[in-house]
GROMACS .gro file of C-alpha atoms in nm:
model
  305
    1HIS     CA    1  -1.455  -0.851  -0.060
    2GLY     CA    2  -1.166  -0.952  -0.295
    3ALA     CA    3  -1.165  -0.825  -0.653
    4LYS     CA    4  -1.480  -0.620  -0.611
    5SER     CA    5  -1.349  -0.409  -0.327
    6ARG     CA    6  -1.001  -0.370  -0.483
    7TYR     CA    7  -1.144  -0.252  -0.815
    8PHE     CA    8  -1.398  -0.012  -0.672
    9GLN     CA    9  -1.153   0.130  -0.420
   10LYS     CA   10  -0.926   0.219  -0.710
   11THR     CA   11  -1.200   0.379  -0.917
   12GLY     CA   12  -1.381   0.545  -0.630
   13ARG     CA   13  -1.706   0.356  -0.704
   14THR     CA   14  -1.917   0.252  -0.410
   15ARG     CA   15  -2.246   0.082  -0.348
   16GLY     CA   16  -2.393   0.431  -0.317
   17ALA     CA   17  -2.313   0.521  -0.679
   18ASN     CA   18  -2.605   0.623  -0.896
   19CYS     CA   19  -2.773   0.338  -1.078
   20ILE     CA   20  -2.810   0.355  -1.453
   21MET     CA   21  -3.080   0.212  -1.674
   22ILE     CA   22  -3.008  -0.003  -1.977
   23LEU     CA   23  -3.318  -0.218  -1.990
   24GLN     CA   24  -3.256  -0.296  -1.621
   25PRO     CA   25  -3.140  -0.089  -1.322
   26ASP     CA   26  -2.846  -0.155  -1.087
   27ARG     CA   27  -2.575  -0.170  -1.354
   28ILE     CA   28  -2.307  -0.048  -1.113
   29GLN     CA   29  -2.386  -0.329  -0.871
   30VAL     CA   30  -2.385  -0.576  -1.159
   31ILE     CA   31  -2.040  -0.457  -1.268
   32GLU     CA   32  -1.919  -0.508  -0.912
   33ASN     CA   33  -2.055  -0.864  -0.923
   34ILE     CA   34  -1.884  -0.929  -1.257
   35ALA     CA   35  -1.554  -0.794  -1.122
   36ARG     CA   36  -1.564  -1.028  -0.825
   37ALA     CA   37  -1.675  -1.334  -1.024
   38ALA     CA   38  -1.413  -1.276  -1.297
   39GLU     CA   39  -1.126  -1.242  -1.049
   40GLU     CA   40  -1.243  -1.557  -0.872
   41GLU     CA   41  -1.285  -1.733  -1.211
   42ASN     CA   42  -1.639  -1.816  -1.110
   43PHE     CA   43  -1.748  -1.799  -1.472
   44TYR     CA   44  -2.105  -1.925  -1.429
   45ALA     CA   45  -2.198  -1.699  -1.137
   46LYS     CA   46  -2.525  -1.509  -1.142
   47VAL     CA   47  -2.444  -1.138  -1.145
   48GLU     CA   48  -2.780  -0.979  -1.223
   49MET     CA   49  -2.985  -0.824  -0.946
   50ASN     CA   50  -3.335  -0.942  -0.855
   51ASP     CA   51  -3.348  -1.239  -1.092
   52PRO     CA   52  -3.662  -1.444  -1.030
   53VAL     CA   53  -3.616  -1.731  -0.783
   54LEU     CA   54  -3.845  -2.023  -0.862
   55SER     CA   55  -3.935  -2.331  -0.665
   56PRO     CA   56  -3.905  -2.674  -0.832
   57GLU     CA   57  -4.283  -2.683  -0.862
   58GLN     CA   58  -4.291  -2.344  -1.038
   59CYS     CA   59  -4.018  -2.463  -1.276
   60ARG     CA   60  -4.213  -2.777  -1.351
   61ASN     CA   61  -4.528  -2.575  -1.421
   62ILE     CA   62  -4.341  -2.347  -1.662
   63ALA     CA   63  -4.169  -2.633  -1.844
   64MET     CA   64  -4.479  -2.850  -1.879
   65GLY     CA   65  -4.691  -2.546  -1.960
   66TYR     CA   66  -4.454  -2.462  -2.243
   67PHE     CA   67  -4.496  -2.800  -2.413
   68LYS     CA   68  -4.871  -2.796  -2.363
   69ALA     CA   69  -4.901  -2.444  -2.507
   70LEU     CA   70  -4.712  -2.535  -2.826
   71HIS     CA   71  -5.028  -2.701  -2.960
   72GLN     CA   72  -5.269  -2.423  -2.864
   73CYS     CA   73  -5.404  -2.166  -3.107
   74SER     CA   74  -5.351  -1.881  -2.859
   75TYR     CA   75  -4.981  -1.970  -2.834
   76ARG     CA   76  -4.942  -1.969  -3.213
   77ILE     CA   77  -5.096  -1.622  -3.233
   78LYS     CA   78  -4.872  -1.486  -2.958
   79ASN     CA   79  -4.573  -1.660  -3.115
   80LEU     CA   80  -4.641  -1.493  -3.450
   81LEU     CA   81  -4.674  -1.153  -3.283
   82ALA     CA   82  -4.357  -1.206  -3.079
   83ARG     CA   83  -4.160  -1.308  -3.390
   84ILE     CA   84  -4.281  -0.999  -3.574
   85VAL     CA   85  -4.171  -0.780  -3.281
   86ALA     CA   86  -3.835  -0.959  -3.261
   87ASN     CA   87  -3.775  -0.921  -3.635
   88ILE     CA   88  -3.856  -0.551  -3.616
   89GLY     CA   89  -3.619  -0.528  -3.321
   90CYS     CA   90  -3.342  -0.676  -3.535
   91PHE     CA   91  -3.349  -0.370  -3.754
   92LEU     CA   92  -3.431  -0.107  -3.489
   93PHE     CA   93  -3.153  -0.210  -3.252
   94HIS     CA   94  -2.901  -0.356  -3.495
   95HIS     CA   95  -2.944  -0.168  -3.823
   96ASP     CA   96  -2.567  -0.107  -3.831
   97LEU     CA   97  -2.472  -0.467  -3.747
   98GLU     CA   98  -2.164  -0.588  -3.932
   99ILE     CA   99  -2.143  -0.960  -4.005
  100VAL     CA  100  -1.798  -1.103  -4.070
  101ASP     CA  101  -1.830  -1.459  -4.195
  102GLU     CA  102  -1.472  -1.566  -4.136
  103ALA     CA  103  -1.557  -1.932  -4.197
  104GLN     CA  104  -1.756  -1.862  -4.514
  105VAL     CA  105  -2.036  -2.068  -4.364
  106GLY     CA  106  -2.306  -1.976  -4.611
  107HIS     CA  107  -2.620  -2.187  -4.619
  108ILE     CA  108  -2.615  -2.504  -4.408
  109PRO     CA  109  -2.846  -2.776  -4.545
  110CYS     CA  110  -2.929  -2.924  -4.203
  111GLY     CA  111  -3.034  -2.805  -3.861
  112ALA     CA  112  -2.761  -2.658  -3.643
  113MET     CA  113  -2.673  -2.530  -3.298
  114LEU     CA  114  -2.527  -2.181  -3.262
  115THR     CA  115  -2.314  -2.065  -2.969
  116SER     CA  116  -2.227  -1.708  -2.876
  117ASN     CA  117  -2.102  -1.498  -2.587
  118HIS     CA  118  -2.380  -1.390  -2.349
  119PHE     CA  119  -2.375  -1.021  -2.257
  120GLY     CA  120  -2.726  -0.876  -2.288
  121PRO     CA  121  -3.095  -0.965  -2.265
  122LEU     CA  122  -3.157  -0.881  -2.631
  123GLU     CA  123  -2.830  -0.983  -2.796
  124ASN     CA  124  -3.004  -1.285  -2.948
  125LEU     CA  125  -3.147  -1.033  -3.197
  126ILE     CA  126  -2.796  -1.013  -3.343
  127ILE     CA  127  -2.795  -1.387  -3.415
  128ARG     CA  128  -3.156  -1.369  -3.534
  129ARG     CA  129  -3.060  -1.113  -3.797
  130TYR     CA  130  -2.777  -1.335  -3.918
  131VAL     CA  131  -3.013  -1.631  -3.955
  132ARG     CA  132  -3.266  -1.421  -4.144
  133LYS     CA  133  -2.997  -1.284  -4.374
  134VAL     CA  134  -2.787  -1.594  -4.445
  135GLN     CA  135  -2.981  -1.902  -4.337
  136LYS     CA  136  -3.291  -1.804  -4.531
  137ARG     CA  137  -3.632  -1.955  -4.452
  138ARG     CA  138  -3.498  -2.073  -4.115
  139ARG     CA  139  -3.624  -1.972  -3.775
  140LEU     CA  140  -3.397  -1.909  -3.481
  141TYR     CA  141  -3.497  -2.079  -3.157
  142VAL     CA  142  -3.330  -1.952  -2.840
  143ILE     CA  143  -3.261  -2.166  -2.535
  144SER     CA  144  -3.317  -1.957  -2.223
  145GLN     CA  145  -3.292  -2.018  -1.850
  146ILE     CA  146  -3.632  -2.115  -1.713
  147THR     CA  147  -3.627  -1.824  -1.467
  148ASN     CA  148  -3.648  -1.585  -1.764
  149PHE     CA  149  -3.993  -1.724  -1.840
  150ALA     CA  150  -4.115  -1.572  -1.513
  151MET     CA  151  -4.027  -1.220  -1.627
  152ALA     CA  152  -4.308  -0.969  -1.679
  153GLY     CA  153  -4.365  -0.690  -1.930
  154PRO     CA  154  -4.252  -0.671  -2.295
  155ILE     CA  155  -3.925  -0.858  -2.231
  156GLY     CA  156  -4.119  -1.131  -2.051
  157PHE     CA  157  -4.357  -1.159  -2.347
  158LEU     CA  158  -4.065  -1.209  -2.587
  159MET     CA  159  -3.899  -1.453  -2.349
  160ASN     CA  160  -4.212  -1.667  -2.346
  161TYR     CA  161  -4.324  -1.650  -2.708
  162ALA     CA  162  -4.041  -1.549  -2.947
  163ASP     CA  163  -3.937  -1.907  -3.031
  164THR     CA  164  -3.773  -1.963  -2.694
  165ILE     CA  165  -3.713  -2.297  -2.521
  166PRO     CA  166  -3.691  -2.320  -2.140
  167LEU     CA  167  -3.373  -2.470  -1.996
  168TRP     CA  168  -3.444  -2.635  -1.662
  169GLU     CA  169  -3.172  -2.806  -1.458
  170ASN     CA  170  -3.379  -3.116  -1.396
  171VAL     CA  171  -3.238  -3.457  -1.485
  172HIS     CA  172  -3.567  -3.599  -1.616
  173TYR     CA  173  -3.637  -3.288  -1.824
  174LEU     CA  174  -3.283  -3.273  -1.967
  175ASN     CA  175  -3.295  -3.640  -2.064
  176ARG     CA  176  -3.641  -3.649  -2.218
  177GLU     CA  177  -3.854  -3.344  -2.303
  178PHE     CA  178  -3.571  -3.101  -2.374
  179PRO     CA  179  -3.363  -3.314  -2.619
  180ALA     CA  180  -3.682  -3.436  -2.786
  181ARG     CA  181  -3.775  -3.074  -2.858
  182LEU     CA  182  -3.428  -3.003  -2.997
  183GLU     CA  183  -3.428  -3.310  -3.221
  184SER     CA  184  -3.771  -3.215  -3.354
  185LEU     CA  185  -3.640  -2.870  -3.450
  186PHE     CA  186  -3.321  -3.011  -3.602
  187ASP     CA  187  -3.530  -3.253  -3.809
  188GLN     CA  188  -3.709  -2.943  -3.944
  189LYS     CA  189  -3.365  -2.795  -4.031
  190GLN     CA  190  -3.409  -2.512  -3.783
  191MET     CA  191  -3.137  -2.318  -3.601
  192VAL     CA  192  -3.106  -2.323  -3.221
  193LEU     CA  193  -2.904  -2.069  -3.022
  194ILE     CA  194  -2.760  -2.167  -2.686
  195TYR     CA  195  -2.531  -1.978  -2.450
  196PRO     CA  196  -2.269  -2.222  -2.310
  197GLU     CA  197  -2.152  -1.948  -2.071
  198GLN     CA  198  -2.494  -1.995  -1.906
  199GLU     CA  199  -2.536  -1.665  -1.718
  200MET     CA  200  -2.553  -1.321  -1.878
  201TRP     CA  201  -2.269  -1.085  -1.783
  202PHE     CA  202  -2.377  -0.738  -1.894
  203ASN     CA  203  -2.159  -0.595  -2.177
  204TYR     CA  204  -1.869  -0.821  -2.074
  205LYS     CA  205  -1.628  -0.841  -2.366
  206LYS     CA  206  -1.439  -1.155  -2.276
  207PRO     CA  207  -1.549  -1.507  -2.377
  208ARG     CA  208  -1.585  -1.738  -2.078
  209PRO     CA  209  -1.508  -2.112  -2.076
  210PRO     CA  210  -1.821  -2.291  -2.200
  211LYS     CA  211  -2.020  -2.558  -2.024
  212ARG     CA  212  -2.011  -2.890  -2.208
  213GLY     CA  213  -2.385  -2.959  -2.212
  214ALA     CA  214  -2.456  -2.751  -2.522
  215TYR     CA  215  -2.215  -2.957  -2.731
  216LEU     CA  216  -2.343  -3.284  -2.588
  217PHE     CA  217  -2.692  -3.205  -2.716
  218ALA     CA  218  -2.548  -3.122  -3.060
  219ALA     CA  219  -2.336  -3.437  -3.066
  220LYS     CA  220  -2.626  -3.662  -2.966
  221ALA     CA  221  -2.843  -3.505  -3.238
  222ASN     CA  222  -2.552  -3.526  -3.486
  223VAL     CA  223  -2.578  -3.162  -3.590
  224PRO     CA  224  -2.300  -2.905  -3.636
  225VAL     CA  225  -2.226  -2.615  -3.403
  226ILE     CA  226  -2.185  -2.271  -3.560
  227CYS     CA  227  -1.931  -2.085  -3.348
  228CYS     CA  228  -2.011  -1.714  -3.313
  229PHE     CA  229  -1.847  -1.426  -3.128
  230VAL     CA  230  -1.988  -1.075  -3.089
  231GLU     CA  231  -1.742  -0.787  -3.076
  232MET     CA  232  -1.861  -0.467  -2.905
  233ILE     CA  233  -1.728  -0.130  -3.024
  234PRO     CA  234  -1.809   0.181  -2.815
  235GLN     CA  235  -1.921   0.485  -3.014
  236GLU     CA  236  -1.874   0.857  -2.951
  237LYS     CA  237  -2.232   0.919  -2.839
  238ASN     CA  238  -2.351   0.824  -2.494
  239ASP     CA  239  -2.644   0.597  -2.422
  240THR     CA  240  -2.651   0.717  -2.061
  241ALA     CA  241  -2.424   0.925  -1.842
  242GLN     CA  242  -2.206   0.620  -1.777
  243PHE     CA  243  -2.236   0.412  -2.094
  244LYS     CA  244  -2.140   0.476  -2.454
  245ARG     CA  245  -2.352   0.349  -2.738
  246ILE     CA  246  -2.228   0.020  -2.879
  247ARG     CA  247  -2.187  -0.099  -3.235
  248TYR     CA  248  -2.177  -0.475  -3.281
  249VAL     CA  249  -1.971  -0.694  -3.512
  250LEU     CA  250  -2.085  -1.056  -3.539
  251HIS     CA  251  -1.800  -1.293  -3.622
  252ILE     CA  252  -1.899  -1.632  -3.766
  253LEU     CA  253  -1.585  -1.827  -3.677
  254ASP     CA  254  -1.634  -2.185  -3.792
  255VAL     CA  255  -1.871  -2.480  -3.815
  256LEU     CA  256  -1.785  -2.766  -3.580
  257TYR     CA  257  -1.907  -3.110  -3.684
  258PRO     CA  258  -1.928  -3.412  -3.453
  259ASP     CA  259  -1.681  -3.687  -3.539
  260ALA     CA  260  -1.868  -4.007  -3.627
  261ASN     CA  261  -1.581  -4.212  -3.485
  262LYS     CA  262  -1.613  -4.059  -3.138
  263THR     CA  263  -1.870  -4.097  -2.863
  264ALA     CA  264  -2.112  -3.815  -2.792
  265LYS     CA  265  -1.926  -3.742  -2.467
  266GLN     CA  266  -1.586  -3.719  -2.637
  267ASN     CA  267  -1.732  -3.505  -2.915
  268SER     CA  268  -1.880  -3.271  -2.658
  269VAL     CA  269  -1.543  -3.233  -2.483
  270ASP     CA  270  -1.357  -3.171  -2.810
  271MET     CA  271  -1.619  -2.934  -2.953
  272ALA     CA  272  -1.631  -2.730  -2.631
  273ARG     CA  273  -1.251  -2.690  -2.634
  274TRP     CA  274  -1.252  -2.605  -3.005
  275ASP     CA  275  -1.534  -2.351  -2.964
  276TYR     CA  276  -1.360  -2.180  -2.672
  277ALA     CA  277  -1.027  -2.166  -2.858
  278LEU     CA  278  -1.196  -1.999  -3.154
  279LYS     CA  279  -1.371  -1.743  -2.934
  280LYS     CA  280  -1.049  -1.674  -2.743
  281ALA     CA  281  -0.861  -1.611  -3.070
  282ALA     CA  282  -1.145  -1.390  -3.196
  283TYR     CA  283  -1.135  -1.183  -2.875
  284GLU     CA  284  -0.760  -1.137  -2.895
  285LYS     CA  285  -0.777  -1.034  -3.261
  286ALA     CA  286  -1.070  -0.796  -3.210
  287TYR     CA  287  -0.937  -0.620  -2.901
  288GLY     CA  288  -0.564  -0.653  -2.963
  289LYS     CA  289  -0.468  -0.812  -2.630
  290ALA     CA  290  -0.427  -1.152  -2.473
  291LEU     CA  291  -0.723  -1.302  -2.292
  292ASP     CA  292  -0.695  -1.313  -1.914
  293TYR     CA  293  -0.956  -1.273  -1.645
  294HIS     CA  294  -0.803  -0.999  -1.433
  295PHE     CA  295  -1.085  -0.745  -1.422
  296CYS     CA  296  -1.057  -0.385  -1.542
  297ALA     CA  297  -1.321  -0.128  -1.630
  298ASP     CA  298  -1.251  -0.175  -2.003
  299ASP     CA  299  -1.385  -0.530  -1.979
  300ILE     CA  300  -1.735  -0.377  -1.978
  301ALA     CA  301  -1.804  -0.242  -2.327
  302GLY     CA  302  -1.890   0.126  -2.332
  303TYR     CA  303  -1.854   0.175  -1.958
  304ILE     CA  304  -1.741   0.527  -1.865
  305ALA     CA  305  -1.552   0.451  -1.544
   0.00000   0.00000   0.00000
C-alpha cells in the first residue's frame, strides 16, 4: 500500500475514479503507480498499464527484423512517411515550444547523444524540433524500449519507422548489434536521443537518477552528450476534465564530453553524475523548489487533483 494509499486517501481518489484519456487510458491508475514508485525511490519502475509483455523469442524477432528491414525498400518508404508525420507533429503539438539554449550549444560538428527526462509517448517530438531548428541537416534517432515496437495503430507505426532504434536488454545485442548501429549513426554525424530514466512516467516533472548505460555508449563511441531538460507549464485551458493543457520549455543545459584520460567506465560514471546534477539544478530553477521524491499531486504537470 505505502505511498499510493496514503496519497489517495488524502485526496479522496480511489481505484474507482473515472479514467481519463491522453493518448492512453488509465491515467489515474498510472498516477497511483508513480506515487508509490517515487516514495519507494524505485525510479525505473514500470508505471504504465497494459504495456506489451514479450517473450525472449519475440524480442529477438523484433530486434533482428529491425536490422534486416533497414536495407529493404518498403522500410525506406515507411521511414520517409513516418518522418514526415513526425515533423508535422513537431509543429502541430509543439508550435509554442520555447527553446532556452543555456549552454549556447549551437551547431555541433560531430554526432552526439542527447538525454532528456521521459514523461510522455510523444515528447521526443520536442527534441526533434530542436534538432531540426539548430542542428540543421541532422536526423534525430530515438532509442526506444523494444516492447514499444509491439504497439499497434498510429503510435506503433511511428515507434517502428520514425528513426527509432530498439533497446533490448540482451547481453549479446547490447555488446554487438546495438553499439554498432549507434557508431554507424555517429559516424554519419547524426543525433541520437536516449532516456536514461528508462521508463516513461506520465507528466512527471522531476528528473530521476539516470542509468549509466547511456553514457557508457557515448563514452565508447567518443561522442558528446547534450544534456536536455523539459519544463512543463500548465495553461488555463483544460485538455480533459482532470488535466490542464501544457506548454513546454526545452532547456539545453550543457554538452558533456568524454575525458580522453579516463576509461569508458569512469567517463560513464562521471557523465551520468554531471547530467543528473544539471537536470536537478534545472528543475529547481524552473519550479522554484528543492528536488526531493516525496510525492504530491503537483508532481504531475497539469493534473487537477
